[in-house]
Coordinates of C-alpha atoms in Angstrom, one line a residue:
X1 CA 0.0 0.0 0.1
X2 CA 2.9 2.2 0.8
X3 CA 4.4 1.6 -2.7
X4 CA 1.2 2.3 -4.3
X5 CA 0.7 5.7 -2.4
X6 CA 4.3 6.7 -3.6
X7 CA 3.4 6.0 -7.0
X8 CA 0.2 8.0 -6.8
X9 CA 2.5 10.8 -5.3
X10 CA 4.9 10.4 -7.9
X11 CA 2.4 10.6 -10.6
X12 CA 0.5 13.6 -9.1
X13 CA 3.7 15.4 -9.1
X14 CA 4.8 14.8 -12.6
X15 CA 1.4 15.1 -14.2
X16 CA 0.7 18.9 -13.9
X17 CA 3.9 19.9 -15.6
X18 CA 3.8 17.2 -18.2
X19 CA 0.0 18.4 -19.3
X20 CA 1.2 22.0 -19.3
X21 CA 3.9 21.1 -21.8
X22 CA 1.8 19.0 -24.1
X23 CA -1.0 21.7 -23.9
X24 CA 1.0 24.5 -25.1
X25 CA 3.2 22.6 -27.6
X26 CA -0.3 21.3 -29.1
X27 CA -1.7 25.0 -29.3
X28 CA 1.7 26.3 -30.9
X29 CA 1.6 23.4 -33.4
X30 CA -2.0 24.2 -34.5
X31 CA -1.1 27.9 -34.7
X32 CA 1.8 27.4 -36.5
X33 CA 0.3 25.3 -39.1
X34 CA -2.6 27.4 -39.8
X35 CA -0.3 30.5 -40.4
X36 CA 2.2 28.6 -42.7
X37 CA -0.5 26.8 -44.6
X38 CA -2.9 29.4 -45.4
X39 CA -1.1 30.6 -48.6
X40 CA -2.9 31.9 -51.5
X41 CA -4.4 29.3 -53.8
X42 CA -2.9 28.6 -56.9
X43 CA -5.4 29.1 -59.8
X44 CA -7.5 25.8 -60.6
X45 CA -4.9 23.2 -60.0
X46 CA -4.9 20.2 -57.6
X47 CA -4.1 21.3 -54.4
X48 CA -5.4 24.8 -54.6
X49 CA -6.8 24.4 -50.8
X50 CA -3.3 25.5 -49.8
X51 CA -2.1 21.7 -49.5
X52 CA -4.8 20.6 -46.9
X53 CA -6.5 17.2 -47.3
X54 CA -9.8 17.0 -48.9
X55 CA -13.1 15.1 -47.4
X56 CA -12.4 12.3 -49.9
X57 CA -8.7 11.7 -48.8
X58 CA -9.5 8.9 -46.3
X59 CA -9.5 8.6 -42.5
X60 CA -5.8 8.8 -41.9
X61 CA -5.5 11.8 -44.0
X62 CA -8.1 13.7 -42.2
X63 CA -8.2 12.5 -38.6
X64 CA -4.7 13.1 -38.1
X65 CA -4.4 16.5 -40.0
X66 CA -3.8 19.2 -37.6
X67 CA -4.3 21.8 -40.5
X68 CA -7.5 23.2 -41.9
X69 CA -9.6 23.0 -38.7
X70 CA -9.7 26.5 -38.3
X71 CA -8.3 26.5 -34.7
X72 CA -6.6 29.6 -35.4
X73 CA -10.2 31.1 -35.0
X74 CA -10.4 30.0 -31.5
X75 CA -6.8 30.0 -30.1
X76 CA -7.1 32.7 -27.6
X77 CA -10.5 31.4 -25.9
X78 CA -8.8 27.9 -25.8
X79 CA -5.7 29.3 -24.3
X80 CA -7.7 31.4 -21.8
X81 CA -10.0 28.1 -20.8
X82 CA -6.9 25.9 -20.4
X83 CA -4.8 28.3 -18.7
X84 CA -7.8 28.8 -16.1
X85 CA -8.1 25.0 -15.9
X86 CA -4.2 24.7 -15.1
X87 CA -4.3 27.5 -12.5
X88 CA -7.3 26.3 -10.5
X89 CA -6.3 22.6 -10.6
X90 CA -2.7 23.4 -9.3
X91 CA -4.4 25.8 -6.6
X92 CA -6.7 23.2 -5.2
X93 CA -4.6 20.1 -5.3
X94 CA -1.5 21.8 -4.1
X95 CA -3.0 23.7 -1.2
X96 CA -4.0 21.9 2.0
X97 CA -6.0 25.2 3.1
X98 CA -8.4 24.7 -0.3
X99 CA -8.3 21.0 -0.4
X100 CA -10.7 20.0 2.5
X101 CA -13.5 22.0 0.9
X102 CA -13.4 20.4 -2.5
X103 CA -16.3 18.4 -1.8
X104 CA -18.4 21.3 -1.1
X105 CA -18.2 22.7 -4.7
X106 CA -19.3 19.7 -6.7
X107 CA -21.8 20.0 -9.4
X108 CA -24.6 17.7 -9.7
X109 CA -23.8 15.4 -12.8
X110 CA -27.4 15.6 -14.0
X111 CA -27.3 19.2 -14.2
X112 CA -23.9 19.1 -15.9
X113 CA -24.7 16.7 -18.4
X114 CA -28.0 18.5 -19.4
X115 CA -26.0 21.9 -19.5
X116 CA -23.4 20.5 -21.9
X117 CA -26.1 18.5 -24.0
X118 CA -27.9 21.8 -24.6
X119 CA -24.9 23.8 -25.5
X120 CA -23.9 20.8 -28.1
X121 CA -27.3 21.3 -29.5
X122 CA -27.1 24.8 -30.0
X123 CA -23.7 24.7 -31.3
X124 CA -24.8 22.2 -34.0
X125 CA -27.6 24.1 -35.0
X126 CA -25.3 27.1 -35.7
X127 CA -22.9 24.7 -37.8
X128 CA -26.1 23.5 -39.7
X129 CA -27.0 27.3 -40.6
X130 CA -23.5 27.8 -41.5
X131 CA -23.2 24.9 -43.7
X132 CA -26.4 25.9 -45.5
X133 CA -25.1 29.0 -46.4
X134 CA -21.9 27.0 -47.5
X135 CA -23.9 24.5 -49.6
X136 CA -26.0 27.4 -51.3
X137 CA -23.0 29.2 -52.4
X138 CA -21.5 26.0 -53.9
X139 CA -24.8 25.6 -55.7
X140 CA -24.8 29.0 -57.2
X141 CA -21.4 28.8 -58.5
X142 CA -22.5 25.5 -60.1
X143 CA -25.4 27.1 -61.8
X144 CA -23.0 29.9 -62.9
X145 CA -20.8 27.4 -64.6
X146 CA -23.6 25.7 -66.4
X147 CA -25.5 28.9 -67.2
X148 CA -22.4 30.5 -68.8
X149 CA -21.9 27.4 -70.7
X150 CA -25.2 27.4 -72.2
X151 CA -25.3 31.2 -73.1
X152 CA -21.8 30.7 -75.0
X153 CA -23.0 27.5 -76.8
X154 CA -26.3 29.1 -77.7
X155 CA -25.0 32.5 -78.9
X156 CA -22.1 30.9 -81.1
X157 CA -24.8 29.1 -83.0
X158 CA -27.7 31.7 -83.2
X159 CA -25.3 34.8 -83.6
X160 CA -23.3 33.7 -86.5
X161 CA -24.8 36.6 -88.8
X162 CA -23.3 39.3 -86.5
X163 CA -19.8 38.0 -85.4
X164 CA -18.7 41.1 -83.7
X165 CA -21.5 41.4 -81.2
X166 CA -21.7 37.7 -80.9
X167 CA -17.9 37.7 -79.8
X168 CA -18.4 40.5 -77.3
X169 CA -21.3 38.4 -75.5
X170 CA -18.8 35.6 -75.4
X171 CA -16.2 37.7 -74.0
X172 CA -18.4 39.6 -71.5
X173 CA -20.0 36.2 -70.2
X174 CA -16.6 35.0 -69.3
X175 CA -16.0 38.2 -67.4
X176 CA -18.9 38.0 -65.2
X177 CA -17.6 35.1 -63.3
X178 CA -14.2 36.8 -63.0
X179 CA -15.8 40.2 -61.7
X180 CA -18.0 38.4 -59.4
X181 CA -15.2 36.3 -58.0
X182 CA -13.1 39.5 -57.2
X183 CA -16.3 41.0 -55.8
X184 CA -17.1 38.2 -53.3
X185 CA -13.1 38.3 -52.0
X186 CA -13.7 42.3 -51.8
X187 CA -10.9 42.9 -54.0
X188 CA -10.4 45.3 -56.8
X189 CA -10.5 44.1 -60.5
X190 CA -7.1 42.6 -61.6
X191 CA -6.1 43.5 -65.0
X192 CA -4.0 40.3 -65.6
X193 CA -7.0 38.1 -65.2
X194 CA -8.9 39.6 -68.0
X195 CA -6.1 40.3 -70.5
X196 CA -7.0 38.4 -73.8
X197 CA -10.7 38.5 -72.8
X198 CA -11.4 42.2 -72.7
X199 CA -9.6 45.2 -74.2
X200 CA -7.7 47.3 -72.0
X201 CA -10.1 50.2 -72.4
X202 CA -13.1 47.6 -71.4
X203 CA -11.1 46.4 -68.3
X204 CA -10.7 50.2 -67.1
X205 CA -14.5 50.8 -67.4
X206 CA -15.0 47.4 -65.6
X207 CA -12.9 48.4 -62.9
X208 CA -14.6 52.2 -62.7
X209 CA -18.1 50.5 -62.2
X210 CA -19.8 50.5 -58.9
X211 CA -20.7 46.8 -59.6
X212 CA -18.5 45.0 -61.8
X213 CA -20.6 41.7 -62.3
X214 CA -23.6 43.8 -62.9
X215 CA -21.7 45.9 -65.5
X216 CA -20.4 43.1 -67.5
X217 CA -23.9 41.5 -67.4
X218 CA -25.5 44.8 -68.8
X219 CA -22.6 44.7 -71.5
X220 CA -23.9 41.2 -72.6
X221 CA -27.4 42.5 -72.9
X222 CA -26.4 45.4 -75.1
X223 CA -24.6 43.1 -77.6
X224 CA -27.4 40.5 -77.2
X225 CA -29.9 43.1 -78.3
X226 CA -27.7 44.0 -81.3
X227 CA -27.4 40.2 -82.3
X228 CA -31.2 39.4 -81.8
X229 CA -32.6 42.9 -83.0
X230 CA -35.4 42.3 -85.4
X231 CA -35.0 44.9 -87.9
X232 CA -38.0 46.5 -90.0
X233 CA -37.5 44.6 -93.0
X234 CA -37.9 41.4 -90.9
X235 CA -41.1 42.2 -89.6
X236 CA -43.5 39.8 -92.1
X237 CA -40.6 37.4 -92.2
X238 CA -40.6 34.1 -90.5
X239 CA -37.3 34.9 -88.9
X240 CA -39.1 37.5 -86.7
X241 CA -40.8 35.2 -84.2
X242 CA -37.9 32.8 -84.3
X243 CA -35.6 35.7 -83.2
X244 CA -37.9 36.7 -80.6
X245 CA -37.8 33.5 -79.1
X246 CA -34.2 33.2 -79.2
X247 CA -33.8 36.4 -77.3
X248 CA -36.2 35.4 -74.7
X249 CA -34.2 32.3 -74.2
X250 CA -30.9 34.0 -74.1
X251 CA -32.5 36.7 -71.5
X252 CA -33.3 33.7 -69.4
X253 CA -29.4 32.7 -69.3
X254 CA -28.7 36.1 -68.6
X255 CA -31.2 36.6 -65.8
X256 CA -29.9 33.3 -64.4
X257 CA -26.3 34.7 -64.0
X258 CA -27.5 37.9 -62.6
X259 CA -29.7 35.9 -60.1
X260 CA -27.0 33.5 -59.0
X261 CA -24.6 36.4 -58.6
X262 CA -27.1 38.3 -56.4
X263 CA -27.5 35.0 -54.1
X264 CA -23.6 35.0 -53.7
X265 CA -23.4 38.6 -52.8
X266 CA -26.4 38.3 -50.3
X267 CA -24.4 35.5 -48.4
X268 CA -21.5 37.8 -48.3
X269 CA -23.5 40.9 -47.1
X270 CA -25.7 39.0 -44.7
X271 CA -23.7 37.2 -41.7
X272 CA -25.3 35.5 -39.1
X273 CA -27.3 37.6 -36.7
X274 CA -24.9 39.0 -33.9
X275 CA -27.2 38.5 -31.1
X276 CA -27.4 34.7 -32.0
X277 CA -23.4 34.4 -32.4
X278 CA -22.8 36.8 -29.5
X279 CA -24.9 34.9 -27.1
X280 CA -23.6 31.5 -27.9
X281 CA -19.9 32.5 -27.4
X282 CA -20.7 34.2 -24.2
X283 CA -22.6 31.3 -22.9
X284 CA -19.8 28.9 -24.3
X285 CA -17.0 30.9 -22.5
X286 CA -19.0 30.8 -19.2
X287 CA -19.5 27.2 -19.3
X288 CA -15.9 26.2 -20.1
X289 CA -14.5 28.8 -17.7
X290 CA -16.7 27.3 -15.0
X291 CA -15.8 23.8 -15.5
X292 CA -12.6 23.5 -13.4
X293 CA -14.5 25.2 -10.3
X294 CA -17.7 23.1 -10.9
X295 CA -16.1 19.5 -11.5
X296 CA -12.7 20.1 -10.9
X297 CA -13.0 18.5 -7.5
X298 CA -14.2 15.2 -8.9
X299 CA -11.6 15.1 -11.7
X300 CA -8.6 16.2 -9.8
X301 CA -5.4 16.4 -11.7
X302 CA -7.2 15.0 -14.9
X303 CA -8.8 18.5 -15.0
X304 CA -5.8 19.7 -16.9
X305 CA -6.7 17.1 -19.8
X306 CA -10.4 16.9 -19.6
X307 CA -11.0 20.6 -19.8
X308 CA -9.1 21.5 -22.7
X309 CA -10.3 18.6 -24.5
X310 CA -14.0 19.7 -24.0
X311 CA -12.9 23.3 -25.0
X312 CA -11.4 21.9 -28.1
X313 CA -14.6 20.1 -29.1
X314 CA -16.8 22.9 -28.4
X315 CA -14.4 25.6 -29.7
X316 CA -13.7 23.5 -32.6
X317 CA -17.5 23.4 -33.7
X318 CA -17.7 27.3 -33.2
X319 CA -14.7 27.6 -35.5
X320 CA -16.0 25.5 -38.0
X321 CA -19.3 27.3 -38.0
X322 CA -17.5 30.6 -38.3
X323 CA -15.2 29.3 -41.0
X324 CA -17.7 28.1 -43.5
X325 CA -20.3 30.9 -42.7
X326 CA -18.7 33.0 -45.6
X327 CA -16.7 30.6 -47.8
X328 CA -15.1 33.4 -50.2
X329 CA -11.9 33.9 -48.4
X330 CA -8.9 33.3 -50.4
X331 CA -6.3 31.3 -48.5
X332 CA -8.5 29.5 -46.1
X333 CA -8.6 25.7 -46.1
X334 CA -12.4 25.5 -46.3
X335 CA -13.4 28.1 -48.8
X336 CA -14.8 27.5 -52.0
X337 CA -12.2 27.3 -54.9
X338 CA -13.5 30.3 -56.9
X339 CA -10.3 30.4 -59.1
X340 CA -11.4 26.8 -60.1
X341 CA -15.0 27.9 -60.9
X342 CA -13.8 30.7 -63.1
X343 CA -11.1 28.4 -64.7
X344 CA -13.8 25.9 -65.7
X345 CA -15.9 28.6 -67.2
X346 CA -13.1 29.9 -69.2
X347 CA -11.9 26.4 -70.3
X348 CA -15.5 25.5 -71.4
X349 CA -15.8 28.9 -73.3
X350 CA -12.5 28.2 -75.0
X351 CA -13.5 24.6 -76.0
X352 CA -16.8 25.9 -77.4
X353 CA -15.3 28.7 -79.4
X354 CA -12.5 26.4 -80.9
X355 CA -15.1 23.9 -81.7
X356 CA -17.5 26.4 -83.4
X357 CA -14.1 27.8 -85.4
X358 CA -13.4 24.3 -86.6
X359 CA -16.9 23.9 -87.9
X360 CA -16.6 27.2 -89.8
X361 CA -13.3 26.2 -91.2
X362 CA -11.4 29.1 -89.3
X363 CA -9.0 26.7 -87.8

């Protein structure tokens, strides 16, 4: 029994410093990886998410990945909660004056578990709302790709008799996605991304507009009117109703691009209500900070491990919610790869134009 008591004393003596060392090493590694790996995305290539694994890379690649978890959004709350747990645990277990009163500050387990369940439910609801915004943004960008493809494919066939305005429609349709990407990232238009698509004068006009995606869409509509305009000599021609039908169809494509762009801008401009987020974070911090005082007597030295673990779970959920709430930030591991969407649209346009030129004997 004496040997067992000695082992317990040695274990109690070594556990606190070991846990503190492990805790701060862990936090340092997380912060360092998030800073180093959050590099700008390369344009539309594999690994454009900054080198982080994806959800399809398997269990080992994702479970043991310390990067891409958005812990940098919760580092300071995590450090506060962990330091508080270490302070109180060492104070209670190392002081003979406080130690006899530990049994008087225990919290009923049923109440504790109910509180934790309620908090987990609220955080899950917040994460669900944020993922819904992410899912909506992803679908809208998918619609942008499909609608751009349909617009270009159709105008290349139906606008053959007016090649200048037809080509302008193709160019401005491609420019819509690039302008929208820059607007969602709250960046100015970069001329290098549009060279070869628009002229320098057109790029400057786009830069000087208040809403570049809407300006590009308006230019598409102007040139579309020139291509599909029914001239007076065509009033009694069978081509007149055909042109009107084609015009309506292309207007639907254009309205679809504008509609999807507007939905994406609304996601950027309307974050989660502040009152909801502030209440959850305040409640979360109060709960995590109070854990050592309420349950530390039962957990003893294990409090130094248990509290940071619980904090990592709850703060991780909150950080994940904040990360996917507005998935347009370049360089984050969980953002939508807007460069890839734009590259896909440009690649589709290039393929359609090349195929059309081959059929027309221009290549």
